[in-house]
């Protein structure tokens, strides 16, 4: 089981290891999977579709989102290499609960549900790997849910940006650059706020020297200060 004390920065390494080992187990069992490359904006699956497979992101970035209030959308997660996704229910409701869309060019491995069920029944190691990956996914969802608990947009952003930095960050001394092109609307969709509020908060943070933006990429100039702000 995943330790509660495991740092978020370590999730990626553990997740890659567990994904690679699961796929190797499946290959050794002769279980087929399908690889597909998606271009930016391509739909991988839509909300309401039958949840018939496990998806493993081999490379690139994928967005999970749900629309609301007509034209608005809420971003549920941004996925990176070796994240798993898709609603793979072995009993009960099997419909996808969100849209999955490629943000960058990405490669996805799809393992049909019927083959995953066969592997889990026959090979205890496959069941253990699957359980660990699902637990890692749950922990990351819980971290994002905590971003939405404060009422102030500033604190929500201060909670979100370090998470994105740990997941997609490139460190340069005390600064960390989030290696994603994020619009203010993208951030608003992740913290359940408005673009105007996000713009105001980012401008204030920039004026205080906490962060800077260039070509859609955000650099946390003082990562420790951002984490302190998230705890206020």
PDB file of C-alpha atoms in Angstrom:
ATOM      1  CA  UNK A   1       0.000   0.000   0.000  1.00  0.00           C
ATOM      2  CA  UNK A   2       1.088   3.578  -0.606  1.00  0.00           C
ATOM      3  CA  UNK A   3       2.475   5.313   2.476  1.00  0.00           C
ATOM      4  CA  UNK A   4       0.685   8.485   3.552  1.00  0.00           C
ATOM      5  CA  UNK A   5       4.132  10.040   4.103  1.00  0.00           C
ATOM      6  CA  UNK A   6       5.225   9.503   0.488  1.00  0.00           C
ATOM      7  CA  UNK A   7       6.183  12.883  -0.980  1.00  0.00           C
ATOM      8  CA  UNK A   8       4.267  13.949  -4.049  1.00  0.00           C
ATOM      9  CA  UNK A   9       7.551  14.375  -5.892  1.00  0.00           C
ATOM     10  CA  UNK A  10       8.118  10.626  -5.485  1.00  0.00           C
ATOM     11  CA  UNK A  11       4.764   9.625  -6.946  1.00  0.00           C
ATOM     12  CA  UNK A  12       6.015   9.898 -10.515  1.00  0.00           C
ATOM     13  CA  UNK A  13       8.903   7.487  -9.949  1.00  0.00           C
ATOM     14  CA  UNK A  14       6.746   4.942  -8.145  1.00  0.00           C
ATOM     15  CA  UNK A  15       3.967   5.278 -10.690  1.00  0.00           C
ATOM     16  CA  UNK A  16       6.313   4.724 -13.629  1.00  0.00           C
ATOM     17  CA  UNK A  17       7.785   1.662 -11.952  1.00  0.00           C
ATOM     18  CA  UNK A  18       4.354   0.172 -11.207  1.00  0.00           C
ATOM     19  CA  UNK A  19       3.060   0.905 -14.736  1.00  0.00           C
ATOM     20  CA  UNK A  20       6.102  -0.596 -16.425  1.00  0.00           C
ATOM     21  CA  UNK A  21       5.930  -3.704 -14.272  1.00  0.00           C
ATOM     22  CA  UNK A  22       2.181  -4.114 -14.860  1.00  0.00           C
ATOM     23  CA  UNK A  23       2.588  -3.837 -18.635  1.00  0.00           C
ATOM     24  CA  UNK A  24       5.483  -6.313 -18.507  1.00  0.00           C
ATOM     25  CA  UNK A  25       3.343  -8.782 -16.543  1.00  0.00           C
ATOM     26  CA  UNK A  26       0.579  -8.434 -19.147  1.00  0.00           C
ATOM     27  CA  UNK A  27       3.035  -8.978 -22.017  1.00  0.00           C
ATOM     28  CA  UNK A  28       4.443 -12.089 -20.345  1.00  0.00           C
ATOM     29  CA  UNK A  29       0.884 -13.418 -20.014  1.00  0.00           C
ATOM     30  CA  UNK A  30       0.316 -12.878 -23.733  1.00  0.00           C
ATOM     31  CA  UNK A  31      -2.299 -10.175 -23.076  1.00  0.00           C
ATOM     32  CA  UNK A  32      -2.663  -7.712 -25.925  1.00  0.00           C
ATOM     33  CA  UNK A  33      -2.736  -3.938 -25.615  1.00  0.00           C
ATOM     34  CA  UNK A  34      -3.117  -1.261 -28.269  1.00  0.00           C
ATOM     35  CA  UNK A  35      -0.915   1.835 -28.648  1.00  0.00           C
ATOM     36  CA  UNK A  36      -2.222   4.998 -30.279  1.00  0.00           C
ATOM     37  CA  UNK A  37      -0.802   8.458 -30.863  1.00  0.00           C
ATOM     38  CA  UNK A  38      -3.107  11.468 -30.395  1.00  0.00           C
ATOM     39  CA  UNK A  39      -2.583  15.023 -31.597  1.00  0.00           C
ATOM     40  CA  UNK A  40      -3.365  18.133 -29.489  1.00  0.00           C
ATOM     41  CA  UNK A  41      -7.128  18.548 -29.178  1.00  0.00           C
ATOM     42  CA  UNK A  42      -7.946  14.942 -30.084  1.00  0.00           C
ATOM     43  CA  UNK A  43     -10.581  13.249 -27.940  1.00  0.00           C
ATOM     44  CA  UNK A  44      -9.393  10.023 -26.329  1.00  0.00           C
ATOM     45  CA  UNK A  45     -12.850   9.291 -24.977  1.00  0.00           C
ATOM     46  CA  UNK A  46     -16.011  11.234 -24.129  1.00  0.00           C
ATOM     47  CA  UNK A  47     -18.081  11.440 -20.984  1.00  0.00           C
ATOM     48  CA  UNK A  48     -20.790   8.795 -21.008  1.00  0.00           C
ATOM     49  CA  UNK A  49     -18.909   6.340 -23.210  1.00  0.00           C
ATOM     50  CA  UNK A  50     -18.573   2.752 -22.043  1.00  0.00           C
ATOM     51  CA  UNK A  51     -15.596   2.334 -19.690  1.00  0.00           C
ATOM     52  CA  UNK A  52     -14.073  -0.630 -21.452  1.00  0.00           C
ATOM     53  CA  UNK A  53     -10.322  -0.285 -20.832  1.00  0.00           C
ATOM     54  CA  UNK A  54      -7.385   0.811 -18.736  1.00  0.00           C
ATOM     55  CA  UNK A  55      -5.510   3.735 -20.315  1.00  0.00           C
ATOM     56  CA  UNK A  56      -1.806   4.322 -19.619  1.00  0.00           C
ATOM     57  CA  UNK A  57      -0.241   7.589 -20.756  1.00  0.00           C
ATOM     58  CA  UNK A  58       3.164   6.692 -22.183  1.00  0.00           C
ATOM     59  CA  UNK A  59       4.147  10.217 -23.264  1.00  0.00           C
ATOM     60  CA  UNK A  60       2.655  13.705 -23.502  1.00  0.00           C
ATOM     61  CA  UNK A  61      -0.053  15.503 -21.503  1.00  0.00           C
ATOM     62  CA  UNK A  62      -3.769  14.672 -21.266  1.00  0.00           C
ATOM     63  CA  UNK A  63      -6.594  16.720 -19.748  1.00  0.00           C
ATOM     64  CA  UNK A  64      -9.618  15.271 -17.963  1.00  0.00           C
ATOM     65  CA  UNK A  65     -12.545  17.682 -17.810  1.00  0.00           C
ATOM     66  CA  UNK A  66     -16.308  18.029 -17.466  1.00  0.00           C
ATOM     67  CA  UNK A  67     -18.505  20.787 -18.914  1.00  0.00           C
ATOM     68  CA  UNK A  68     -20.905  22.791 -16.768  1.00  0.00           C
ATOM     69  CA  UNK A  69     -23.171  25.825 -17.105  1.00  0.00           C
ATOM     70  CA  UNK A  70     -23.338  25.471 -20.864  1.00  0.00           C
ATOM     71  CA  UNK A  71     -20.025  26.670 -22.265  1.00  0.00           C
ATOM     72  CA  UNK A  72     -17.823  26.377 -19.161  1.00  0.00           C
ATOM     73  CA  UNK A  73     -15.646  23.438 -18.240  1.00  0.00           C
ATOM     74  CA  UNK A  74     -13.929  22.235 -15.090  1.00  0.00           C
ATOM     75  CA  UNK A  75     -10.501  20.645 -15.430  1.00  0.00           C
ATOM     76  CA  UNK A  76     -10.386  17.635 -13.131  1.00  0.00           C
ATOM     77  CA  UNK A  77      -6.774  16.585 -13.719  1.00  0.00           C
ATOM     78  CA  UNK A  78      -3.796  17.162 -15.956  1.00  0.00           C
ATOM     79  CA  UNK A  79      -2.032  13.892 -16.632  1.00  0.00           C
ATOM     80  CA  UNK A  80       1.623  13.304 -17.415  1.00  0.00           C
ATOM     81  CA  UNK A  81       3.709  10.344 -18.515  1.00  0.00           C
ATOM     82  CA  UNK A  82       2.818   7.081 -16.697  1.00  0.00           C
ATOM     83  CA  UNK A  83      -0.468   8.321 -15.273  1.00  0.00           C
ATOM     84  CA  UNK A  84      -3.376   5.898 -15.638  1.00  0.00           C
ATOM     85  CA  UNK A  85      -6.893   7.050 -16.472  1.00  0.00           C
ATOM     86  CA  UNK A  86     -10.325   5.887 -17.541  1.00  0.00           C
ATOM     87  CA  UNK A  87     -13.235   4.633 -15.444  1.00  0.00           C
ATOM     88  CA  UNK A  88     -12.451   0.927 -15.271  1.00  0.00           C
ATOM     89  CA  UNK A  89     -15.269  -0.472 -13.138  1.00  0.00           C
ATOM     90  CA  UNK A  90     -15.252  -4.242 -12.718  1.00  0.00           C
ATOM     91  CA  UNK A  91     -18.847  -4.131 -11.497  1.00  0.00           C
ATOM     92  CA  UNK A  92     -21.655  -1.605 -11.509  1.00  0.00           C
ATOM     93  CA  UNK A  93     -21.515   1.656 -13.494  1.00  0.00           C
ATOM     94  CA  UNK A  94     -19.036   1.454 -16.375  1.00  0.00           C
ATOM     95  CA  UNK A  95     -19.534   4.793 -18.154  1.00  0.00           C
ATOM     96  CA  UNK A  96     -16.726   7.327 -18.425  1.00  0.00           C
ATOM     97  CA  UNK A  97     -17.252  10.160 -15.955  1.00  0.00           C
ATOM     98  CA  UNK A  98     -15.284  12.820 -17.812  1.00  0.00           C
ATOM     99  CA  UNK A  99     -13.838  13.778 -21.176  1.00  0.00           C
ATOM    100  CA  UNK A 100     -10.203  12.880 -21.906  1.00  0.00           C
ATOM    101  CA  UNK A 101      -8.430  15.116 -24.414  1.00  0.00           C
ATOM    102  CA  UNK A 102      -4.825  15.305 -25.629  1.00  0.00           C
ATOM    103  CA  UNK A 103      -3.143  18.590 -24.658  1.00  0.00           C
ATOM    104  CA  UNK A 104       0.101  17.785 -26.470  1.00  0.00           C
ATOM    105  CA  UNK A 105       0.961  15.007 -28.869  1.00  0.00           C
ATOM    106  CA  UNK A 106       0.735  11.919 -26.726  1.00  0.00           C
ATOM    107  CA  UNK A 107       1.003   8.157 -26.876  1.00  0.00           C
ATOM    108  CA  UNK A 108      -1.535   6.085 -24.989  1.00  0.00           C
ATOM    109  CA  UNK A 109      -1.602   2.357 -24.283  1.00  0.00           C
ATOM    110  CA  UNK A 110      -5.092   0.883 -23.991  1.00  0.00           C
ATOM    111  CA  UNK A 111      -5.660  -2.469 -22.274  1.00  0.00           C
ATOM    112  CA  UNK A 112      -9.212  -3.802 -22.803  1.00  0.00           C
ATOM    113  CA  UNK A 113     -11.184  -4.397 -19.633  1.00  0.00           C
ATOM    114  CA  UNK A 114     -11.770  -8.083 -20.391  1.00  0.00           C
ATOM    115  CA  UNK A 115      -8.002  -8.662 -20.519  1.00  0.00           C
ATOM    116  CA  UNK A 116      -7.411  -6.745 -17.286  1.00  0.00           C
ATOM    117  CA  UNK A 117     -10.035  -8.895 -15.563  1.00  0.00           C
ATOM    118  CA  UNK A 118      -8.332 -12.038 -16.852  1.00  0.00           C
ATOM    119  CA  UNK A 119      -4.915 -10.861 -15.645  1.00  0.00           C
ATOM    120  CA  UNK A 120      -6.191  -9.935 -12.182  1.00  0.00           C
ATOM    121  CA  UNK A 121      -7.905 -13.307 -11.757  1.00  0.00           C
ATOM    122  CA  UNK A 122      -4.870 -15.299 -12.865  1.00  0.00           C
ATOM    123  CA  UNK A 123      -1.897 -13.309 -11.597  1.00  0.00           C
ATOM    124  CA  UNK A 124      -1.809 -11.853  -8.044  1.00  0.00           C
ATOM    125  CA  UNK A 125       1.060  -9.534  -9.013  1.00  0.00           C
ATOM    126  CA  UNK A 126      -1.160  -7.873 -11.633  1.00  0.00           C
ATOM    127  CA  UNK A 127      -3.854  -7.308  -9.012  1.00  0.00           C
ATOM    128  CA  UNK A 128      -1.318  -5.770  -6.601  1.00  0.00           C
ATOM    129  CA  UNK A 129       0.099  -3.445  -9.289  1.00  0.00           C
ATOM    130  CA  UNK A 130      -3.388  -2.356 -10.286  1.00  0.00           C
ATOM    131  CA  UNK A 131      -4.373  -1.687  -6.683  1.00  0.00           C
ATOM    132  CA  UNK A 132      -1.233   0.402  -6.085  1.00  0.00           C
ATOM    133  CA  UNK A 133      -1.830   2.478  -9.231  1.00  0.00           C
ATOM    134  CA  UNK A 134      -5.453   3.122  -8.274  1.00  0.00           C
ATOM    135  CA  UNK A 135      -4.369   4.213  -4.803  1.00  0.00           C
ATOM    136  CA  UNK A 136      -1.791   6.612  -6.262  1.00  0.00           C
ATOM    137  CA  UNK A 137      -4.500   8.074  -8.468  1.00  0.00           C
ATOM    138  CA  UNK A 138      -6.798   8.532  -5.472  1.00  0.00           C
ATOM    139  CA  UNK A 139      -4.084  10.352  -3.484  1.00  0.00           C
ATOM    140  CA  UNK A 140      -3.549  12.793  -6.360  1.00  0.00           C
ATOM    141  CA  UNK A 141      -7.295  13.429  -6.643  1.00  0.00           C
ATOM    142  CA  UNK A 142      -7.428  14.188  -2.926  1.00  0.00           C
ATOM    143  CA  UNK A 143      -4.594  16.728  -3.282  1.00  0.00           C
ATOM    144  CA  UNK A 144      -6.515  18.547  -6.022  1.00  0.00           C
ATOM    145  CA  UNK A 145      -9.748  18.512  -4.013  1.00  0.00           C
ATOM    146  CA  UNK A 146      -7.932  20.308  -1.176  1.00  0.00           C
ATOM    147  CA  UNK A 147      -7.207  23.150  -3.614  1.00  0.00           C
ATOM    148  CA  UNK A 148     -10.914  23.909  -3.779  1.00  0.00           C
ATOM    149  CA  UNK A 149     -11.570  24.051  -0.036  1.00  0.00           C
ATOM    150  CA  UNK A 150     -10.478  27.676   0.602  1.00  0.00           C
ATOM    151  CA  UNK A 151     -12.888  30.355  -0.565  1.00  0.00           C
ATOM    152  CA  UNK A 152     -10.238  32.801  -1.799  1.00  0.00           C
ATOM    153  CA  UNK A 153      -8.932  32.388  -5.352  1.00  0.00           C
ATOM    154  CA  UNK A 154      -5.451  33.406  -4.171  1.00  0.00           C
ATOM    155  CA  UNK A 155      -5.212  30.527  -1.713  1.00  0.00           C
ATOM    156  CA  UNK A 156      -6.669  28.073  -4.220  1.00  0.00           C
ATOM    157  CA  UNK A 157      -3.998  29.063  -6.739  1.00  0.00           C
ATOM    158  CA  UNK A 158      -1.328  28.942  -4.041  1.00  0.00           C
ATOM    159  CA  UNK A 159      -2.448  25.352  -3.361  1.00  0.00           C
ATOM    160  CA  UNK A 160      -2.588  24.380  -7.033  1.00  0.00           C
ATOM    161  CA  UNK A 161       0.649  25.844  -8.392  1.00  0.00           C
ATOM    162  CA  UNK A 162       3.016  23.826  -6.145  1.00  0.00           C
ATOM    163  CA  UNK A 163       1.153  20.642  -7.128  1.00  0.00           C
ATOM    164  CA  UNK A 164       1.616  21.471 -10.811  1.00  0.00           C
ATOM    165  CA  UNK A 165       5.249  22.365 -10.127  1.00  0.00           C
ATOM    166  CA  UNK A 166       5.892  19.006  -8.462  1.00  0.00           C
ATOM    167  CA  UNK A 167       4.210  17.153 -11.317  1.00  0.00           C
ATOM    168  CA  UNK A 168       5.447  19.152 -14.325  1.00  0.00           C
ATOM    169  CA  UNK A 169       8.219  21.316 -12.835  1.00  0.00           C
ATOM    170  CA  UNK A 170      11.779  21.998 -13.939  1.00  0.00           C
ATOM    171  CA  UNK A 171      13.913  23.280 -11.072  1.00  0.00           C
ATOM    172  CA  UNK A 172      16.563  25.974 -11.429  1.00  0.00           C
ATOM    173  CA  UNK A 173      17.943  26.743  -7.969  1.00  0.00           C
ATOM    174  CA  UNK A 174      15.140  28.035  -5.742  1.00  0.00           C
ATOM    175  CA  UNK A 175      12.854  28.591  -8.759  1.00  0.00           C
ATOM    176  CA  UNK A 176      10.626  25.992 -10.412  1.00  0.00           C
ATOM    177  CA  UNK A 177       9.104  26.414 -13.884  1.00  0.00           C
ATOM    178  CA  UNK A 178       5.868  24.592 -14.678  1.00  0.00           C
ATOM    179  CA  UNK A 179       6.606  23.120 -18.096  1.00  0.00           C
ATOM    180  CA  UNK A 180       3.090  23.604 -19.475  1.00  0.00           C
ATOM    181  CA  UNK A 181       1.548  26.445 -21.437  1.00  0.00           C
ATOM    182  CA  UNK A 182      -1.341  27.443 -19.173  1.00  0.00           C
ATOM    183  CA  UNK A 183      -3.778  30.237 -19.940  1.00  0.00           C
ATOM    184  CA  UNK A 184      -5.562  32.128 -17.191  1.00  0.00           C
ATOM    185  CA  UNK A 185      -8.728  30.341 -18.295  1.00  0.00           C
ATOM    186  CA  UNK A 186      -6.976  26.973 -17.888  1.00  0.00           C
ATOM    187  CA  UNK A 187      -6.073  27.854 -14.304  1.00  0.00           C
ATOM    188  CA  UNK A 188      -9.556  29.187 -13.605  1.00  0.00           C
ATOM    189  CA  UNK A 189     -11.004  25.857 -14.767  1.00  0.00           C
ATOM    190  CA  UNK A 190      -8.787  24.037 -12.275  1.00  0.00           C
ATOM    191  CA  UNK A 191      -9.617  26.184  -9.236  1.00  0.00           C
ATOM    192  CA  UNK A 192     -13.335  26.758  -9.986  1.00  0.00           C
ATOM    193  CA  UNK A 193     -12.938  30.505 -10.334  1.00  0.00           C
ATOM    194  CA  UNK A 194     -13.245  33.115 -13.067  1.00  0.00           C
ATOM    195  CA  UNK A 195     -10.554  34.129 -15.533  1.00  0.00           C
ATOM    196  CA  UNK A 196     -10.761  37.712 -14.254  1.00  0.00           C
ATOM    197  CA  UNK A 197     -10.123  36.643 -10.658  1.00  0.00           C
ATOM    198  CA  UNK A 198      -7.200  34.444 -11.671  1.00  0.00           C
ATOM    199  CA  UNK A 199      -5.669  37.257 -13.734  1.00  0.00           C
ATOM    200  CA  UNK A 200      -5.932  39.648 -10.786  1.00  0.00           C
ATOM    201  CA  UNK A 201      -4.298  37.165  -8.393  1.00  0.00           C
ATOM    202  CA  UNK A 202      -1.482  36.291 -10.818  1.00  0.00           C
ATOM    203  CA  UNK A 203      -0.732  39.968 -11.407  1.00  0.00           C
ATOM    204  CA  UNK A 204      -0.580  40.525  -7.653  1.00  0.00           C
ATOM    205  CA  UNK A 205       1.735  37.535  -7.182  1.00  0.00           C
ATOM    206  CA  UNK A 206       3.936  38.797  -9.999  1.00  0.00           C
ATOM    207  CA  UNK A 207       4.137  42.268  -8.443  1.00  0.00           C
ATOM    208  CA  UNK A 208       5.176  40.703  -5.129  1.00  0.00           C
ATOM    209  CA  UNK A 209       7.928  38.726  -6.855  1.00  0.00           C
ATOM    210  CA  UNK A 210       6.424  35.339  -6.032  1.00  0.00           C
ATOM    211  CA  UNK A 211       6.186  34.221  -9.658  1.00  0.00           C
ATOM    212  CA  UNK A 212       6.725  35.293 -13.237  1.00  0.00           C
ATOM    213  CA  UNK A 213       5.153  34.229 -16.515  1.00  0.00           C
ATOM    214  CA  UNK A 214       6.589  33.938 -19.995  1.00  0.00           C
ATOM    215  CA  UNK A 215       4.946  32.473 -23.099  1.00  0.00           C
ATOM    216  CA  UNK A 216       2.243  30.841 -20.977  1.00  0.00           C
ATOM    217  CA  UNK A 217       4.708  29.151 -18.618  1.00  0.00           C
ATOM    218  CA  UNK A 218       4.704  30.007 -14.927  1.00  0.00           C
ATOM    219  CA  UNK A 219       7.890  30.117 -12.862  1.00  0.00           C
ATOM    220  CA  UNK A 220       7.580  29.994  -9.099  1.00  0.00           C
ATOM    221  CA  UNK A 221      10.492  32.244  -8.153  1.00  0.00           C
ATOM    222  CA  UNK A 222      10.179  31.476  -4.470  1.00  0.00           C
ATOM    223  CA  UNK A 223       8.756  27.967  -4.145  1.00  0.00           C
ATOM    224  CA  UNK A 224       8.970  28.005  -0.341  1.00  0.00           C
ATOM    225  CA  UNK A 225       7.045  31.299  -0.160  1.00  0.00           C
ATOM    226  CA  UNK A 226       4.323  29.875  -2.368  1.00  0.00           C
ATOM    227  CA  UNK A 227       3.941  26.860  -0.110  1.00  0.00           C
ATOM    228  CA  UNK A 228       3.746  29.155   2.948  1.00  0.00           C
ATOM    229  CA  UNK A 229       0.994  31.143   1.239  1.00  0.00           C
ATOM    230  CA  UNK A 230      -0.920  27.935   0.545  1.00  0.00           C
ATOM    231  CA  UNK A 231      -1.035  27.245   4.289  1.00  0.00           C
ATOM    232  CA  UNK A 232      -2.531  30.636   5.225  1.00  0.00           C
TER     233      UNK A 232
END
